[in-house]
Amino acid sequence: LVALIGSSFDGEDQSGGPTEIFDLARASEIDGYVILSGALGNFSGPEPLEALLARLPKRPVVSLGMPLTGASALLSEGGGMDSIARHLIETHGLRRMAYISGPASNADACRRWEEWIRTQAEYDISQDPDLVDAGDFMPDSGRLAAERILDRTDPPEAFVCANDAMALGARQALAARGLKIPQDILLTGYDDTEAAATCSPALTSIRPGTYEMAFHAVEMLLELKNGGAPRTETAGTQL
């Protein structure tokens, strides 16, 4: 097992290290690639990842998070946002909710947004554009997006964030405005991270089955190595 850890392509900084580190995957000892494409293509989409694969020796590839040409792919089943929407609407009776999305170039972010809009429409709820803003899946971007929403309109009944990190950032903005969770406003995330589970009150979130996806990605990689054809599968989520 070789783990190559660098930054997302086309990100504003290289806090994870230079992307050139991925070129080390040329090493002859490596038999195949499991690519966290949802994270690495967060700002760029699939093009830089496919360019990377074109530079590397041709080996079996499994992509997690977004389809790549010629590779097997393992994707989240829908976005899990239908569960969040139904929970807030049916359990809490909410109708005026803010949404903080991820980058438009990120396939997971797009799926979650589309599912959020589609599920609200089932309840005859249309998303107020003043209650929508975008971040980059990092905490500071969630805080800034929440501040922009609160600056231009009255506080909503809930903030729905496309991942936990942005929700924790939004939490800071709500606290700075004197809004208490859950007394004044509700807050949800996505990923079921340890930070989301240990904050008080714990964050309502979506568990994407990260361990199961990683395990199955290795199984799919072995299938390719043994002569199988590339295929795409989806993995379930849980509220």
Tab-separated table of C-alpha atoms in Angstrom:
chain	number	residue	atom	x	y	z
A	1	LEU	CA	0.000	0.000	0.000
A	2	VAL	CA	1.423	3.359	-1.070
A	3	ALA	CA	-0.423	6.527	0.018
A	4	LEU	CA	0.341	9.654	-2.017
A	5	ILE	CA	-1.059	12.718	-0.246
A	6	GLY	CA	-1.151	16.087	-1.981
A	7	SER	CA	-3.521	18.980	-2.590
A	8	SER	CA	-6.650	19.195	-4.711
A	9	PHE	CA	-5.981	20.252	-8.283
A	10	ASP	CA	-6.557	23.972	-8.957
A	11	GLY	CA	-7.087	24.808	-5.269
A	12	GLU	CA	-6.144	28.266	-4.036
A	13	ASP	CA	-3.410	26.872	-1.772
A	14	GLN	CA	-1.416	23.672	-1.505
A	15	SER	CA	-2.058	22.931	2.148
A	16	GLY	CA	-1.965	19.202	1.398
A	17	GLY	CA	1.317	19.387	-0.502
A	18	PRO	CA	2.101	19.826	-4.203
A	19	THR	CA	0.038	17.923	-6.747
A	20	GLU	CA	3.279	16.799	-8.413
A	21	ILE	CA	3.549	14.173	-5.680
A	22	PHE	CA	0.972	12.097	-7.566
A	23	ASP	CA	3.480	11.593	-10.387
A	24	LEU	CA	5.338	9.271	-7.994
A	25	ALA	CA	2.642	6.720	-8.864
A	26	ARG	CA	4.843	5.846	-11.848
A	27	ALA	CA	6.807	3.550	-9.502
A	28	SER	CA	7.059	0.024	-10.906
A	29	GLU	CA	6.068	-1.524	-7.556
A	30	ILE	CA	2.536	-0.097	-7.831
A	31	ASP	CA	-0.061	-2.454	-9.356
A	32	GLY	CA	-3.133	-0.183	-9.510
A	33	TYR	CA	-4.682	3.066	-8.375
A	34	VAL	CA	-7.535	3.957	-6.027
A	35	ILE	CA	-8.102	7.676	-6.619
A	36	LEU	CA	-10.030	9.906	-4.223
A	37	SER	CA	-11.241	11.865	-7.204
A	38	GLY	CA	-14.105	13.587	-5.357
A	39	ALA	CA	-11.527	15.362	-3.181
A	40	LEU	CA	-8.687	15.776	-5.689
A	41	GLY	CA	-11.027	17.171	-8.354
A	42	ASN	CA	-12.880	19.346	-5.848
A	43	PHE	CA	-12.056	22.606	-7.663
A	44	SER	CA	-11.208	21.334	-11.129
A	45	GLY	CA	-13.515	18.495	-12.133
A	46	PRO	CA	-12.134	15.316	-13.722
A	47	GLU	CA	-9.852	16.801	-16.411
A	48	PRO	CA	-6.587	17.112	-14.376
A	49	LEU	CA	-7.112	13.614	-12.959
A	50	GLU	CA	-7.550	12.130	-16.422
A	51	ALA	CA	-4.438	14.046	-17.563
A	52	LEU	CA	-2.559	12.547	-14.598
A	53	LEU	CA	-3.651	9.033	-15.562
A	54	ALA	CA	-2.500	9.673	-19.140
A	55	ARG	CA	1.006	10.407	-17.777
A	56	LEU	CA	1.135	7.301	-15.595
A	57	PRO	CA	1.708	3.684	-16.659
A	58	LYS	CA	-1.557	2.043	-17.708
A	59	ARG	CA	-2.816	0.134	-14.655
A	60	PRO	CA	-6.211	-0.741	-13.127
A	61	VAL	CA	-8.009	2.327	-11.729
A	62	VAL	CA	-10.900	2.722	-9.284
A	63	SER	CA	-12.233	6.245	-8.805
A	64	LEU	CA	-14.038	7.244	-5.608
A	65	GLY	CA	-16.505	10.122	-5.946
A	66	MET	CA	-16.586	10.880	-9.671
A	67	PRO	CA	-16.454	8.894	-12.931
A	68	LEU	CA	-13.157	8.855	-14.864
A	69	THR	CA	-12.740	7.614	-18.437
A	70	GLY	CA	-11.708	3.960	-18.560
A	71	ALA	CA	-11.865	3.488	-14.789
A	72	SER	CA	-14.197	1.683	-12.440
A	73	ALA	CA	-16.057	4.129	-10.209
A	74	LEU	CA	-17.707	3.945	-6.810
A	75	LEU	CA	-20.173	6.779	-6.169
A	76	SER	CA	-22.481	7.778	-3.333
A	77	GLU	CA	-26.053	6.646	-4.010
A	78	GLY	CA	-27.758	9.962	-4.660
A	79	GLY	CA	-26.504	12.584	-2.266
A	80	GLY	CA	-28.194	11.600	0.981
A	81	MET	CA	-29.740	15.065	0.980
A	82	ASP	CA	-33.194	13.579	0.472
A	83	SER	CA	-32.955	12.172	4.018
A	84	ILE	CA	-31.920	15.563	5.402
A	85	ALA	CA	-34.753	17.332	3.573
A	86	ARG	CA	-37.410	14.849	4.673
A	87	HIS	CA	-36.163	14.965	8.265
A	88	LEU	CA	-36.326	18.759	8.446
A	89	ILE	CA	-39.678	19.008	6.663
A	90	GLU	CA	-41.530	16.048	8.158
A	91	THR	CA	-40.038	15.894	11.669
A	92	HIS	CA	-39.502	19.596	12.305
A	93	GLY	CA	-42.090	21.153	9.952
A	94	LEU	CA	-39.576	23.528	8.338
A	95	ARG	CA	-40.053	25.315	5.015
A	96	ARG	CA	-37.546	28.192	4.991
A	97	MET	CA	-34.085	26.678	4.918
A	98	ALA	CA	-30.662	27.958	3.828
A	99	TYR	CA	-28.260	25.810	1.821
A	100	ILE	CA	-24.456	26.050	1.663
A	101	SER	CA	-23.176	24.061	-1.306
A	102	GLY	CA	-19.741	22.818	-2.278
A	103	PRO	CA	-17.863	23.867	-5.439
A	104	ALA	CA	-19.784	23.640	-8.706
A	105	SER	CA	-16.879	21.587	-10.118
A	106	ASN	CA	-17.341	18.843	-7.518
A	107	ALA	CA	-19.558	15.958	-8.636
A	108	ASP	CA	-20.621	15.056	-5.080
A	109	ALA	CA	-21.576	18.676	-4.374
A	110	CYS	CA	-23.686	18.788	-7.542
A	111	ARG	CA	-25.481	15.540	-6.700
A	112	ARG	CA	-26.274	16.745	-3.179
A	113	TRP	CA	-27.613	20.090	-4.426
A	114	GLU	CA	-29.778	18.482	-7.109
A	115	GLU	CA	-31.217	16.019	-4.609
A	116	TRP	CA	-31.907	18.815	-2.105
A	117	ILE	CA	-33.848	20.832	-4.697
A	118	ARG	CA	-35.708	17.779	-6.037
A	119	THR	CA	-36.809	16.599	-2.593
A	120	GLN	CA	-38.016	20.055	-1.515
A	121	ALA	CA	-40.074	20.224	-4.703
A	122	GLU	CA	-41.910	17.051	-3.623
A	123	TYR	CA	-43.273	19.132	-0.725
A	124	ASP	CA	-44.050	22.196	-2.922
A	125	ILE	CA	-41.124	24.086	-1.432
A	126	SER	CA	-38.966	26.211	-3.724
A	127	GLN	CA	-35.489	27.275	-2.608
A	128	ASP	CA	-35.180	30.998	-1.865
A	129	PRO	CA	-32.051	32.130	-3.800
A	130	ASP	CA	-31.207	34.602	-1.028
A	131	LEU	CA	-30.740	31.595	1.239
A	132	VAL	CA	-28.158	29.883	-0.988
A	133	ASP	CA	-24.394	30.351	-0.976
A	134	ALA	CA	-21.339	28.276	-1.864
A	135	GLY	CA	-18.188	27.179	-0.079
A	136	ASP	CA	-15.248	24.919	-0.867
A	137	PHE	CA	-15.878	22.176	1.735
A	138	MET	CA	-13.502	23.868	4.233
A	139	PRO	CA	-14.698	25.360	7.574
A	140	ASP	CA	-13.833	28.994	6.814
A	141	SER	CA	-15.833	28.903	3.601
A	142	GLY	CA	-18.871	27.673	5.536
A	143	ARG	CA	-18.517	30.488	8.048
A	144	LEU	CA	-18.214	33.125	5.318
A	145	ALA	CA	-21.140	31.695	3.330
A	146	ALA	CA	-23.354	31.723	6.427
A	147	GLU	CA	-22.341	35.310	7.168
A	148	ARG	CA	-23.254	36.387	3.636
A	149	ILE	CA	-26.673	34.743	3.924
A	150	LEU	CA	-27.340	36.333	7.321
A	151	ASP	CA	-26.226	39.730	6.000
A	152	ARG	CA	-28.748	39.764	3.156
A	153	THR	CA	-31.867	38.294	4.763
A	154	ASP	CA	-33.550	37.301	8.020
A	155	PRO	CA	-32.230	34.125	9.672
A	156	PRO	CA	-33.741	30.953	8.174
A	157	GLU	CA	-35.175	28.088	10.182
A	158	ALA	CA	-32.177	25.894	9.369
A	159	PHE	CA	-28.776	25.876	7.671
A	160	VAL	CA	-28.160	22.791	5.535
A	161	CYS	CA	-24.501	22.345	4.589
A	162	ALA	CA	-23.033	20.047	1.940
A	163	ASN	CA	-20.429	18.714	4.382
A	164	ASP	CA	-19.621	18.712	8.096
A	165	ALA	CA	-16.589	20.991	7.826
A	166	MET	CA	-18.665	23.824	6.352
A	167	ALA	CA	-21.406	23.183	8.918
A	168	LEU	CA	-18.897	23.623	11.731
A	169	GLY	CA	-17.782	26.869	10.109
A	170	ALA	CA	-21.400	28.016	9.782
A	171	ARG	CA	-21.836	27.180	13.462
A	172	GLN	CA	-19.259	29.868	14.292
A	173	ALA	CA	-21.182	32.453	12.264
A	174	LEU	CA	-24.451	31.542	13.997
A	175	ALA	CA	-22.862	31.787	17.429
A	176	ALA	CA	-21.415	35.205	16.576
A	177	ARG	CA	-24.959	36.395	15.758
A	178	GLY	CA	-26.312	35.040	19.043
A	179	LEU	CA	-28.286	32.224	17.354
A	180	LYS	CA	-28.441	29.069	19.478
A	181	ILE	CA	-28.640	25.525	18.106
A	182	PRO	CA	-31.230	23.984	18.238
A	183	GLN	CA	-33.330	26.551	20.138
A	184	ASP	CA	-33.166	29.312	17.487
A	185	ILE	CA	-32.011	27.502	14.373
A	186	LEU	CA	-31.171	23.995	13.149
A	187	LEU	CA	-27.920	22.971	11.466
A	188	THR	CA	-27.035	19.874	9.417
A	189	GLY	CA	-23.930	18.561	7.654
A	190	TYR	CA	-22.755	15.596	5.630
A	191	ASP	CA	-19.974	12.993	6.237
A	192	ASP	CA	-20.605	12.062	9.896
A	193	THR	CA	-17.092	13.093	10.887
A	194	GLU	CA	-15.706	12.690	14.388
A	195	ALA	CA	-15.838	16.465	14.889
A	196	ALA	CA	-19.543	16.475	14.004
A	197	ALA	CA	-20.257	13.654	16.422
A	198	THR	CA	-18.351	15.157	19.367
A	199	CYS	CA	-19.485	18.796	19.183
A	200	SER	CA	-22.347	19.811	21.482
A	201	PRO	CA	-25.059	19.432	20.433
A	202	ALA	CA	-23.930	16.751	17.979
A	203	LEU	CA	-24.458	17.615	14.328
A	204	THR	CA	-27.219	15.899	12.352
A	205	SER	CA	-25.340	14.466	9.386
A	206	ILE	CA	-25.208	11.844	6.634
A	207	ARG	CA	-22.950	8.806	6.996
A	208	PRO	CA	-21.622	7.879	3.535
A	209	GLY	CA	-20.125	4.527	4.569
A	210	THR	CA	-16.512	5.614	4.015
A	211	TYR	CA	-14.972	2.400	5.361
A	212	GLU	CA	-17.258	0.197	3.288
A	213	MET	CA	-16.544	2.246	0.140
A	214	ALA	CA	-12.780	1.968	0.652
A	215	PHE	CA	-13.018	-1.787	1.265
A	216	HIS	CA	-15.130	-2.325	-1.844
A	217	ALA	CA	-12.841	-0.102	-3.931
A	218	VAL	CA	-9.981	-2.520	-3.238
A	219	GLU	CA	-12.222	-5.445	-4.218
A	220	MET	CA	-13.055	-3.690	-7.502
A	221	LEU	CA	-9.357	-2.983	-8.098
A	222	LEU	CA	-8.531	-6.679	-7.686
A	223	GLU	CA	-11.303	-7.550	-10.149
A	224	LEU	CA	-9.727	-5.240	-12.735
A	225	LYS	CA	-6.272	-6.688	-12.075
A	226	ASN	CA	-7.686	-10.168	-12.714
A	227	GLY	CA	-9.102	-9.158	-16.096
A	228	GLY	CA	-12.520	-7.724	-15.201
A	229	ALA	CA	-14.108	-4.848	-17.126
A	230	PRO	CA	-14.488	-1.335	-15.653
A	231	ARG	CA	-17.891	-0.688	-14.072
A	232	THR	CA	-19.666	1.867	-11.910
A	233	GLU	CA	-21.376	1.098	-8.612
A	234	THR	CA	-23.163	3.176	-5.994
A	235	ALA	CA	-22.967	2.945	-2.210
A	236	GLY	CA	-25.793	3.761	0.193
A	237	THR	CA	-25.938	6.518	2.796
A	238	GLN	CA	-27.530	6.773	6.245
A	239	LEU	CA	-29.016	9.688	8.212
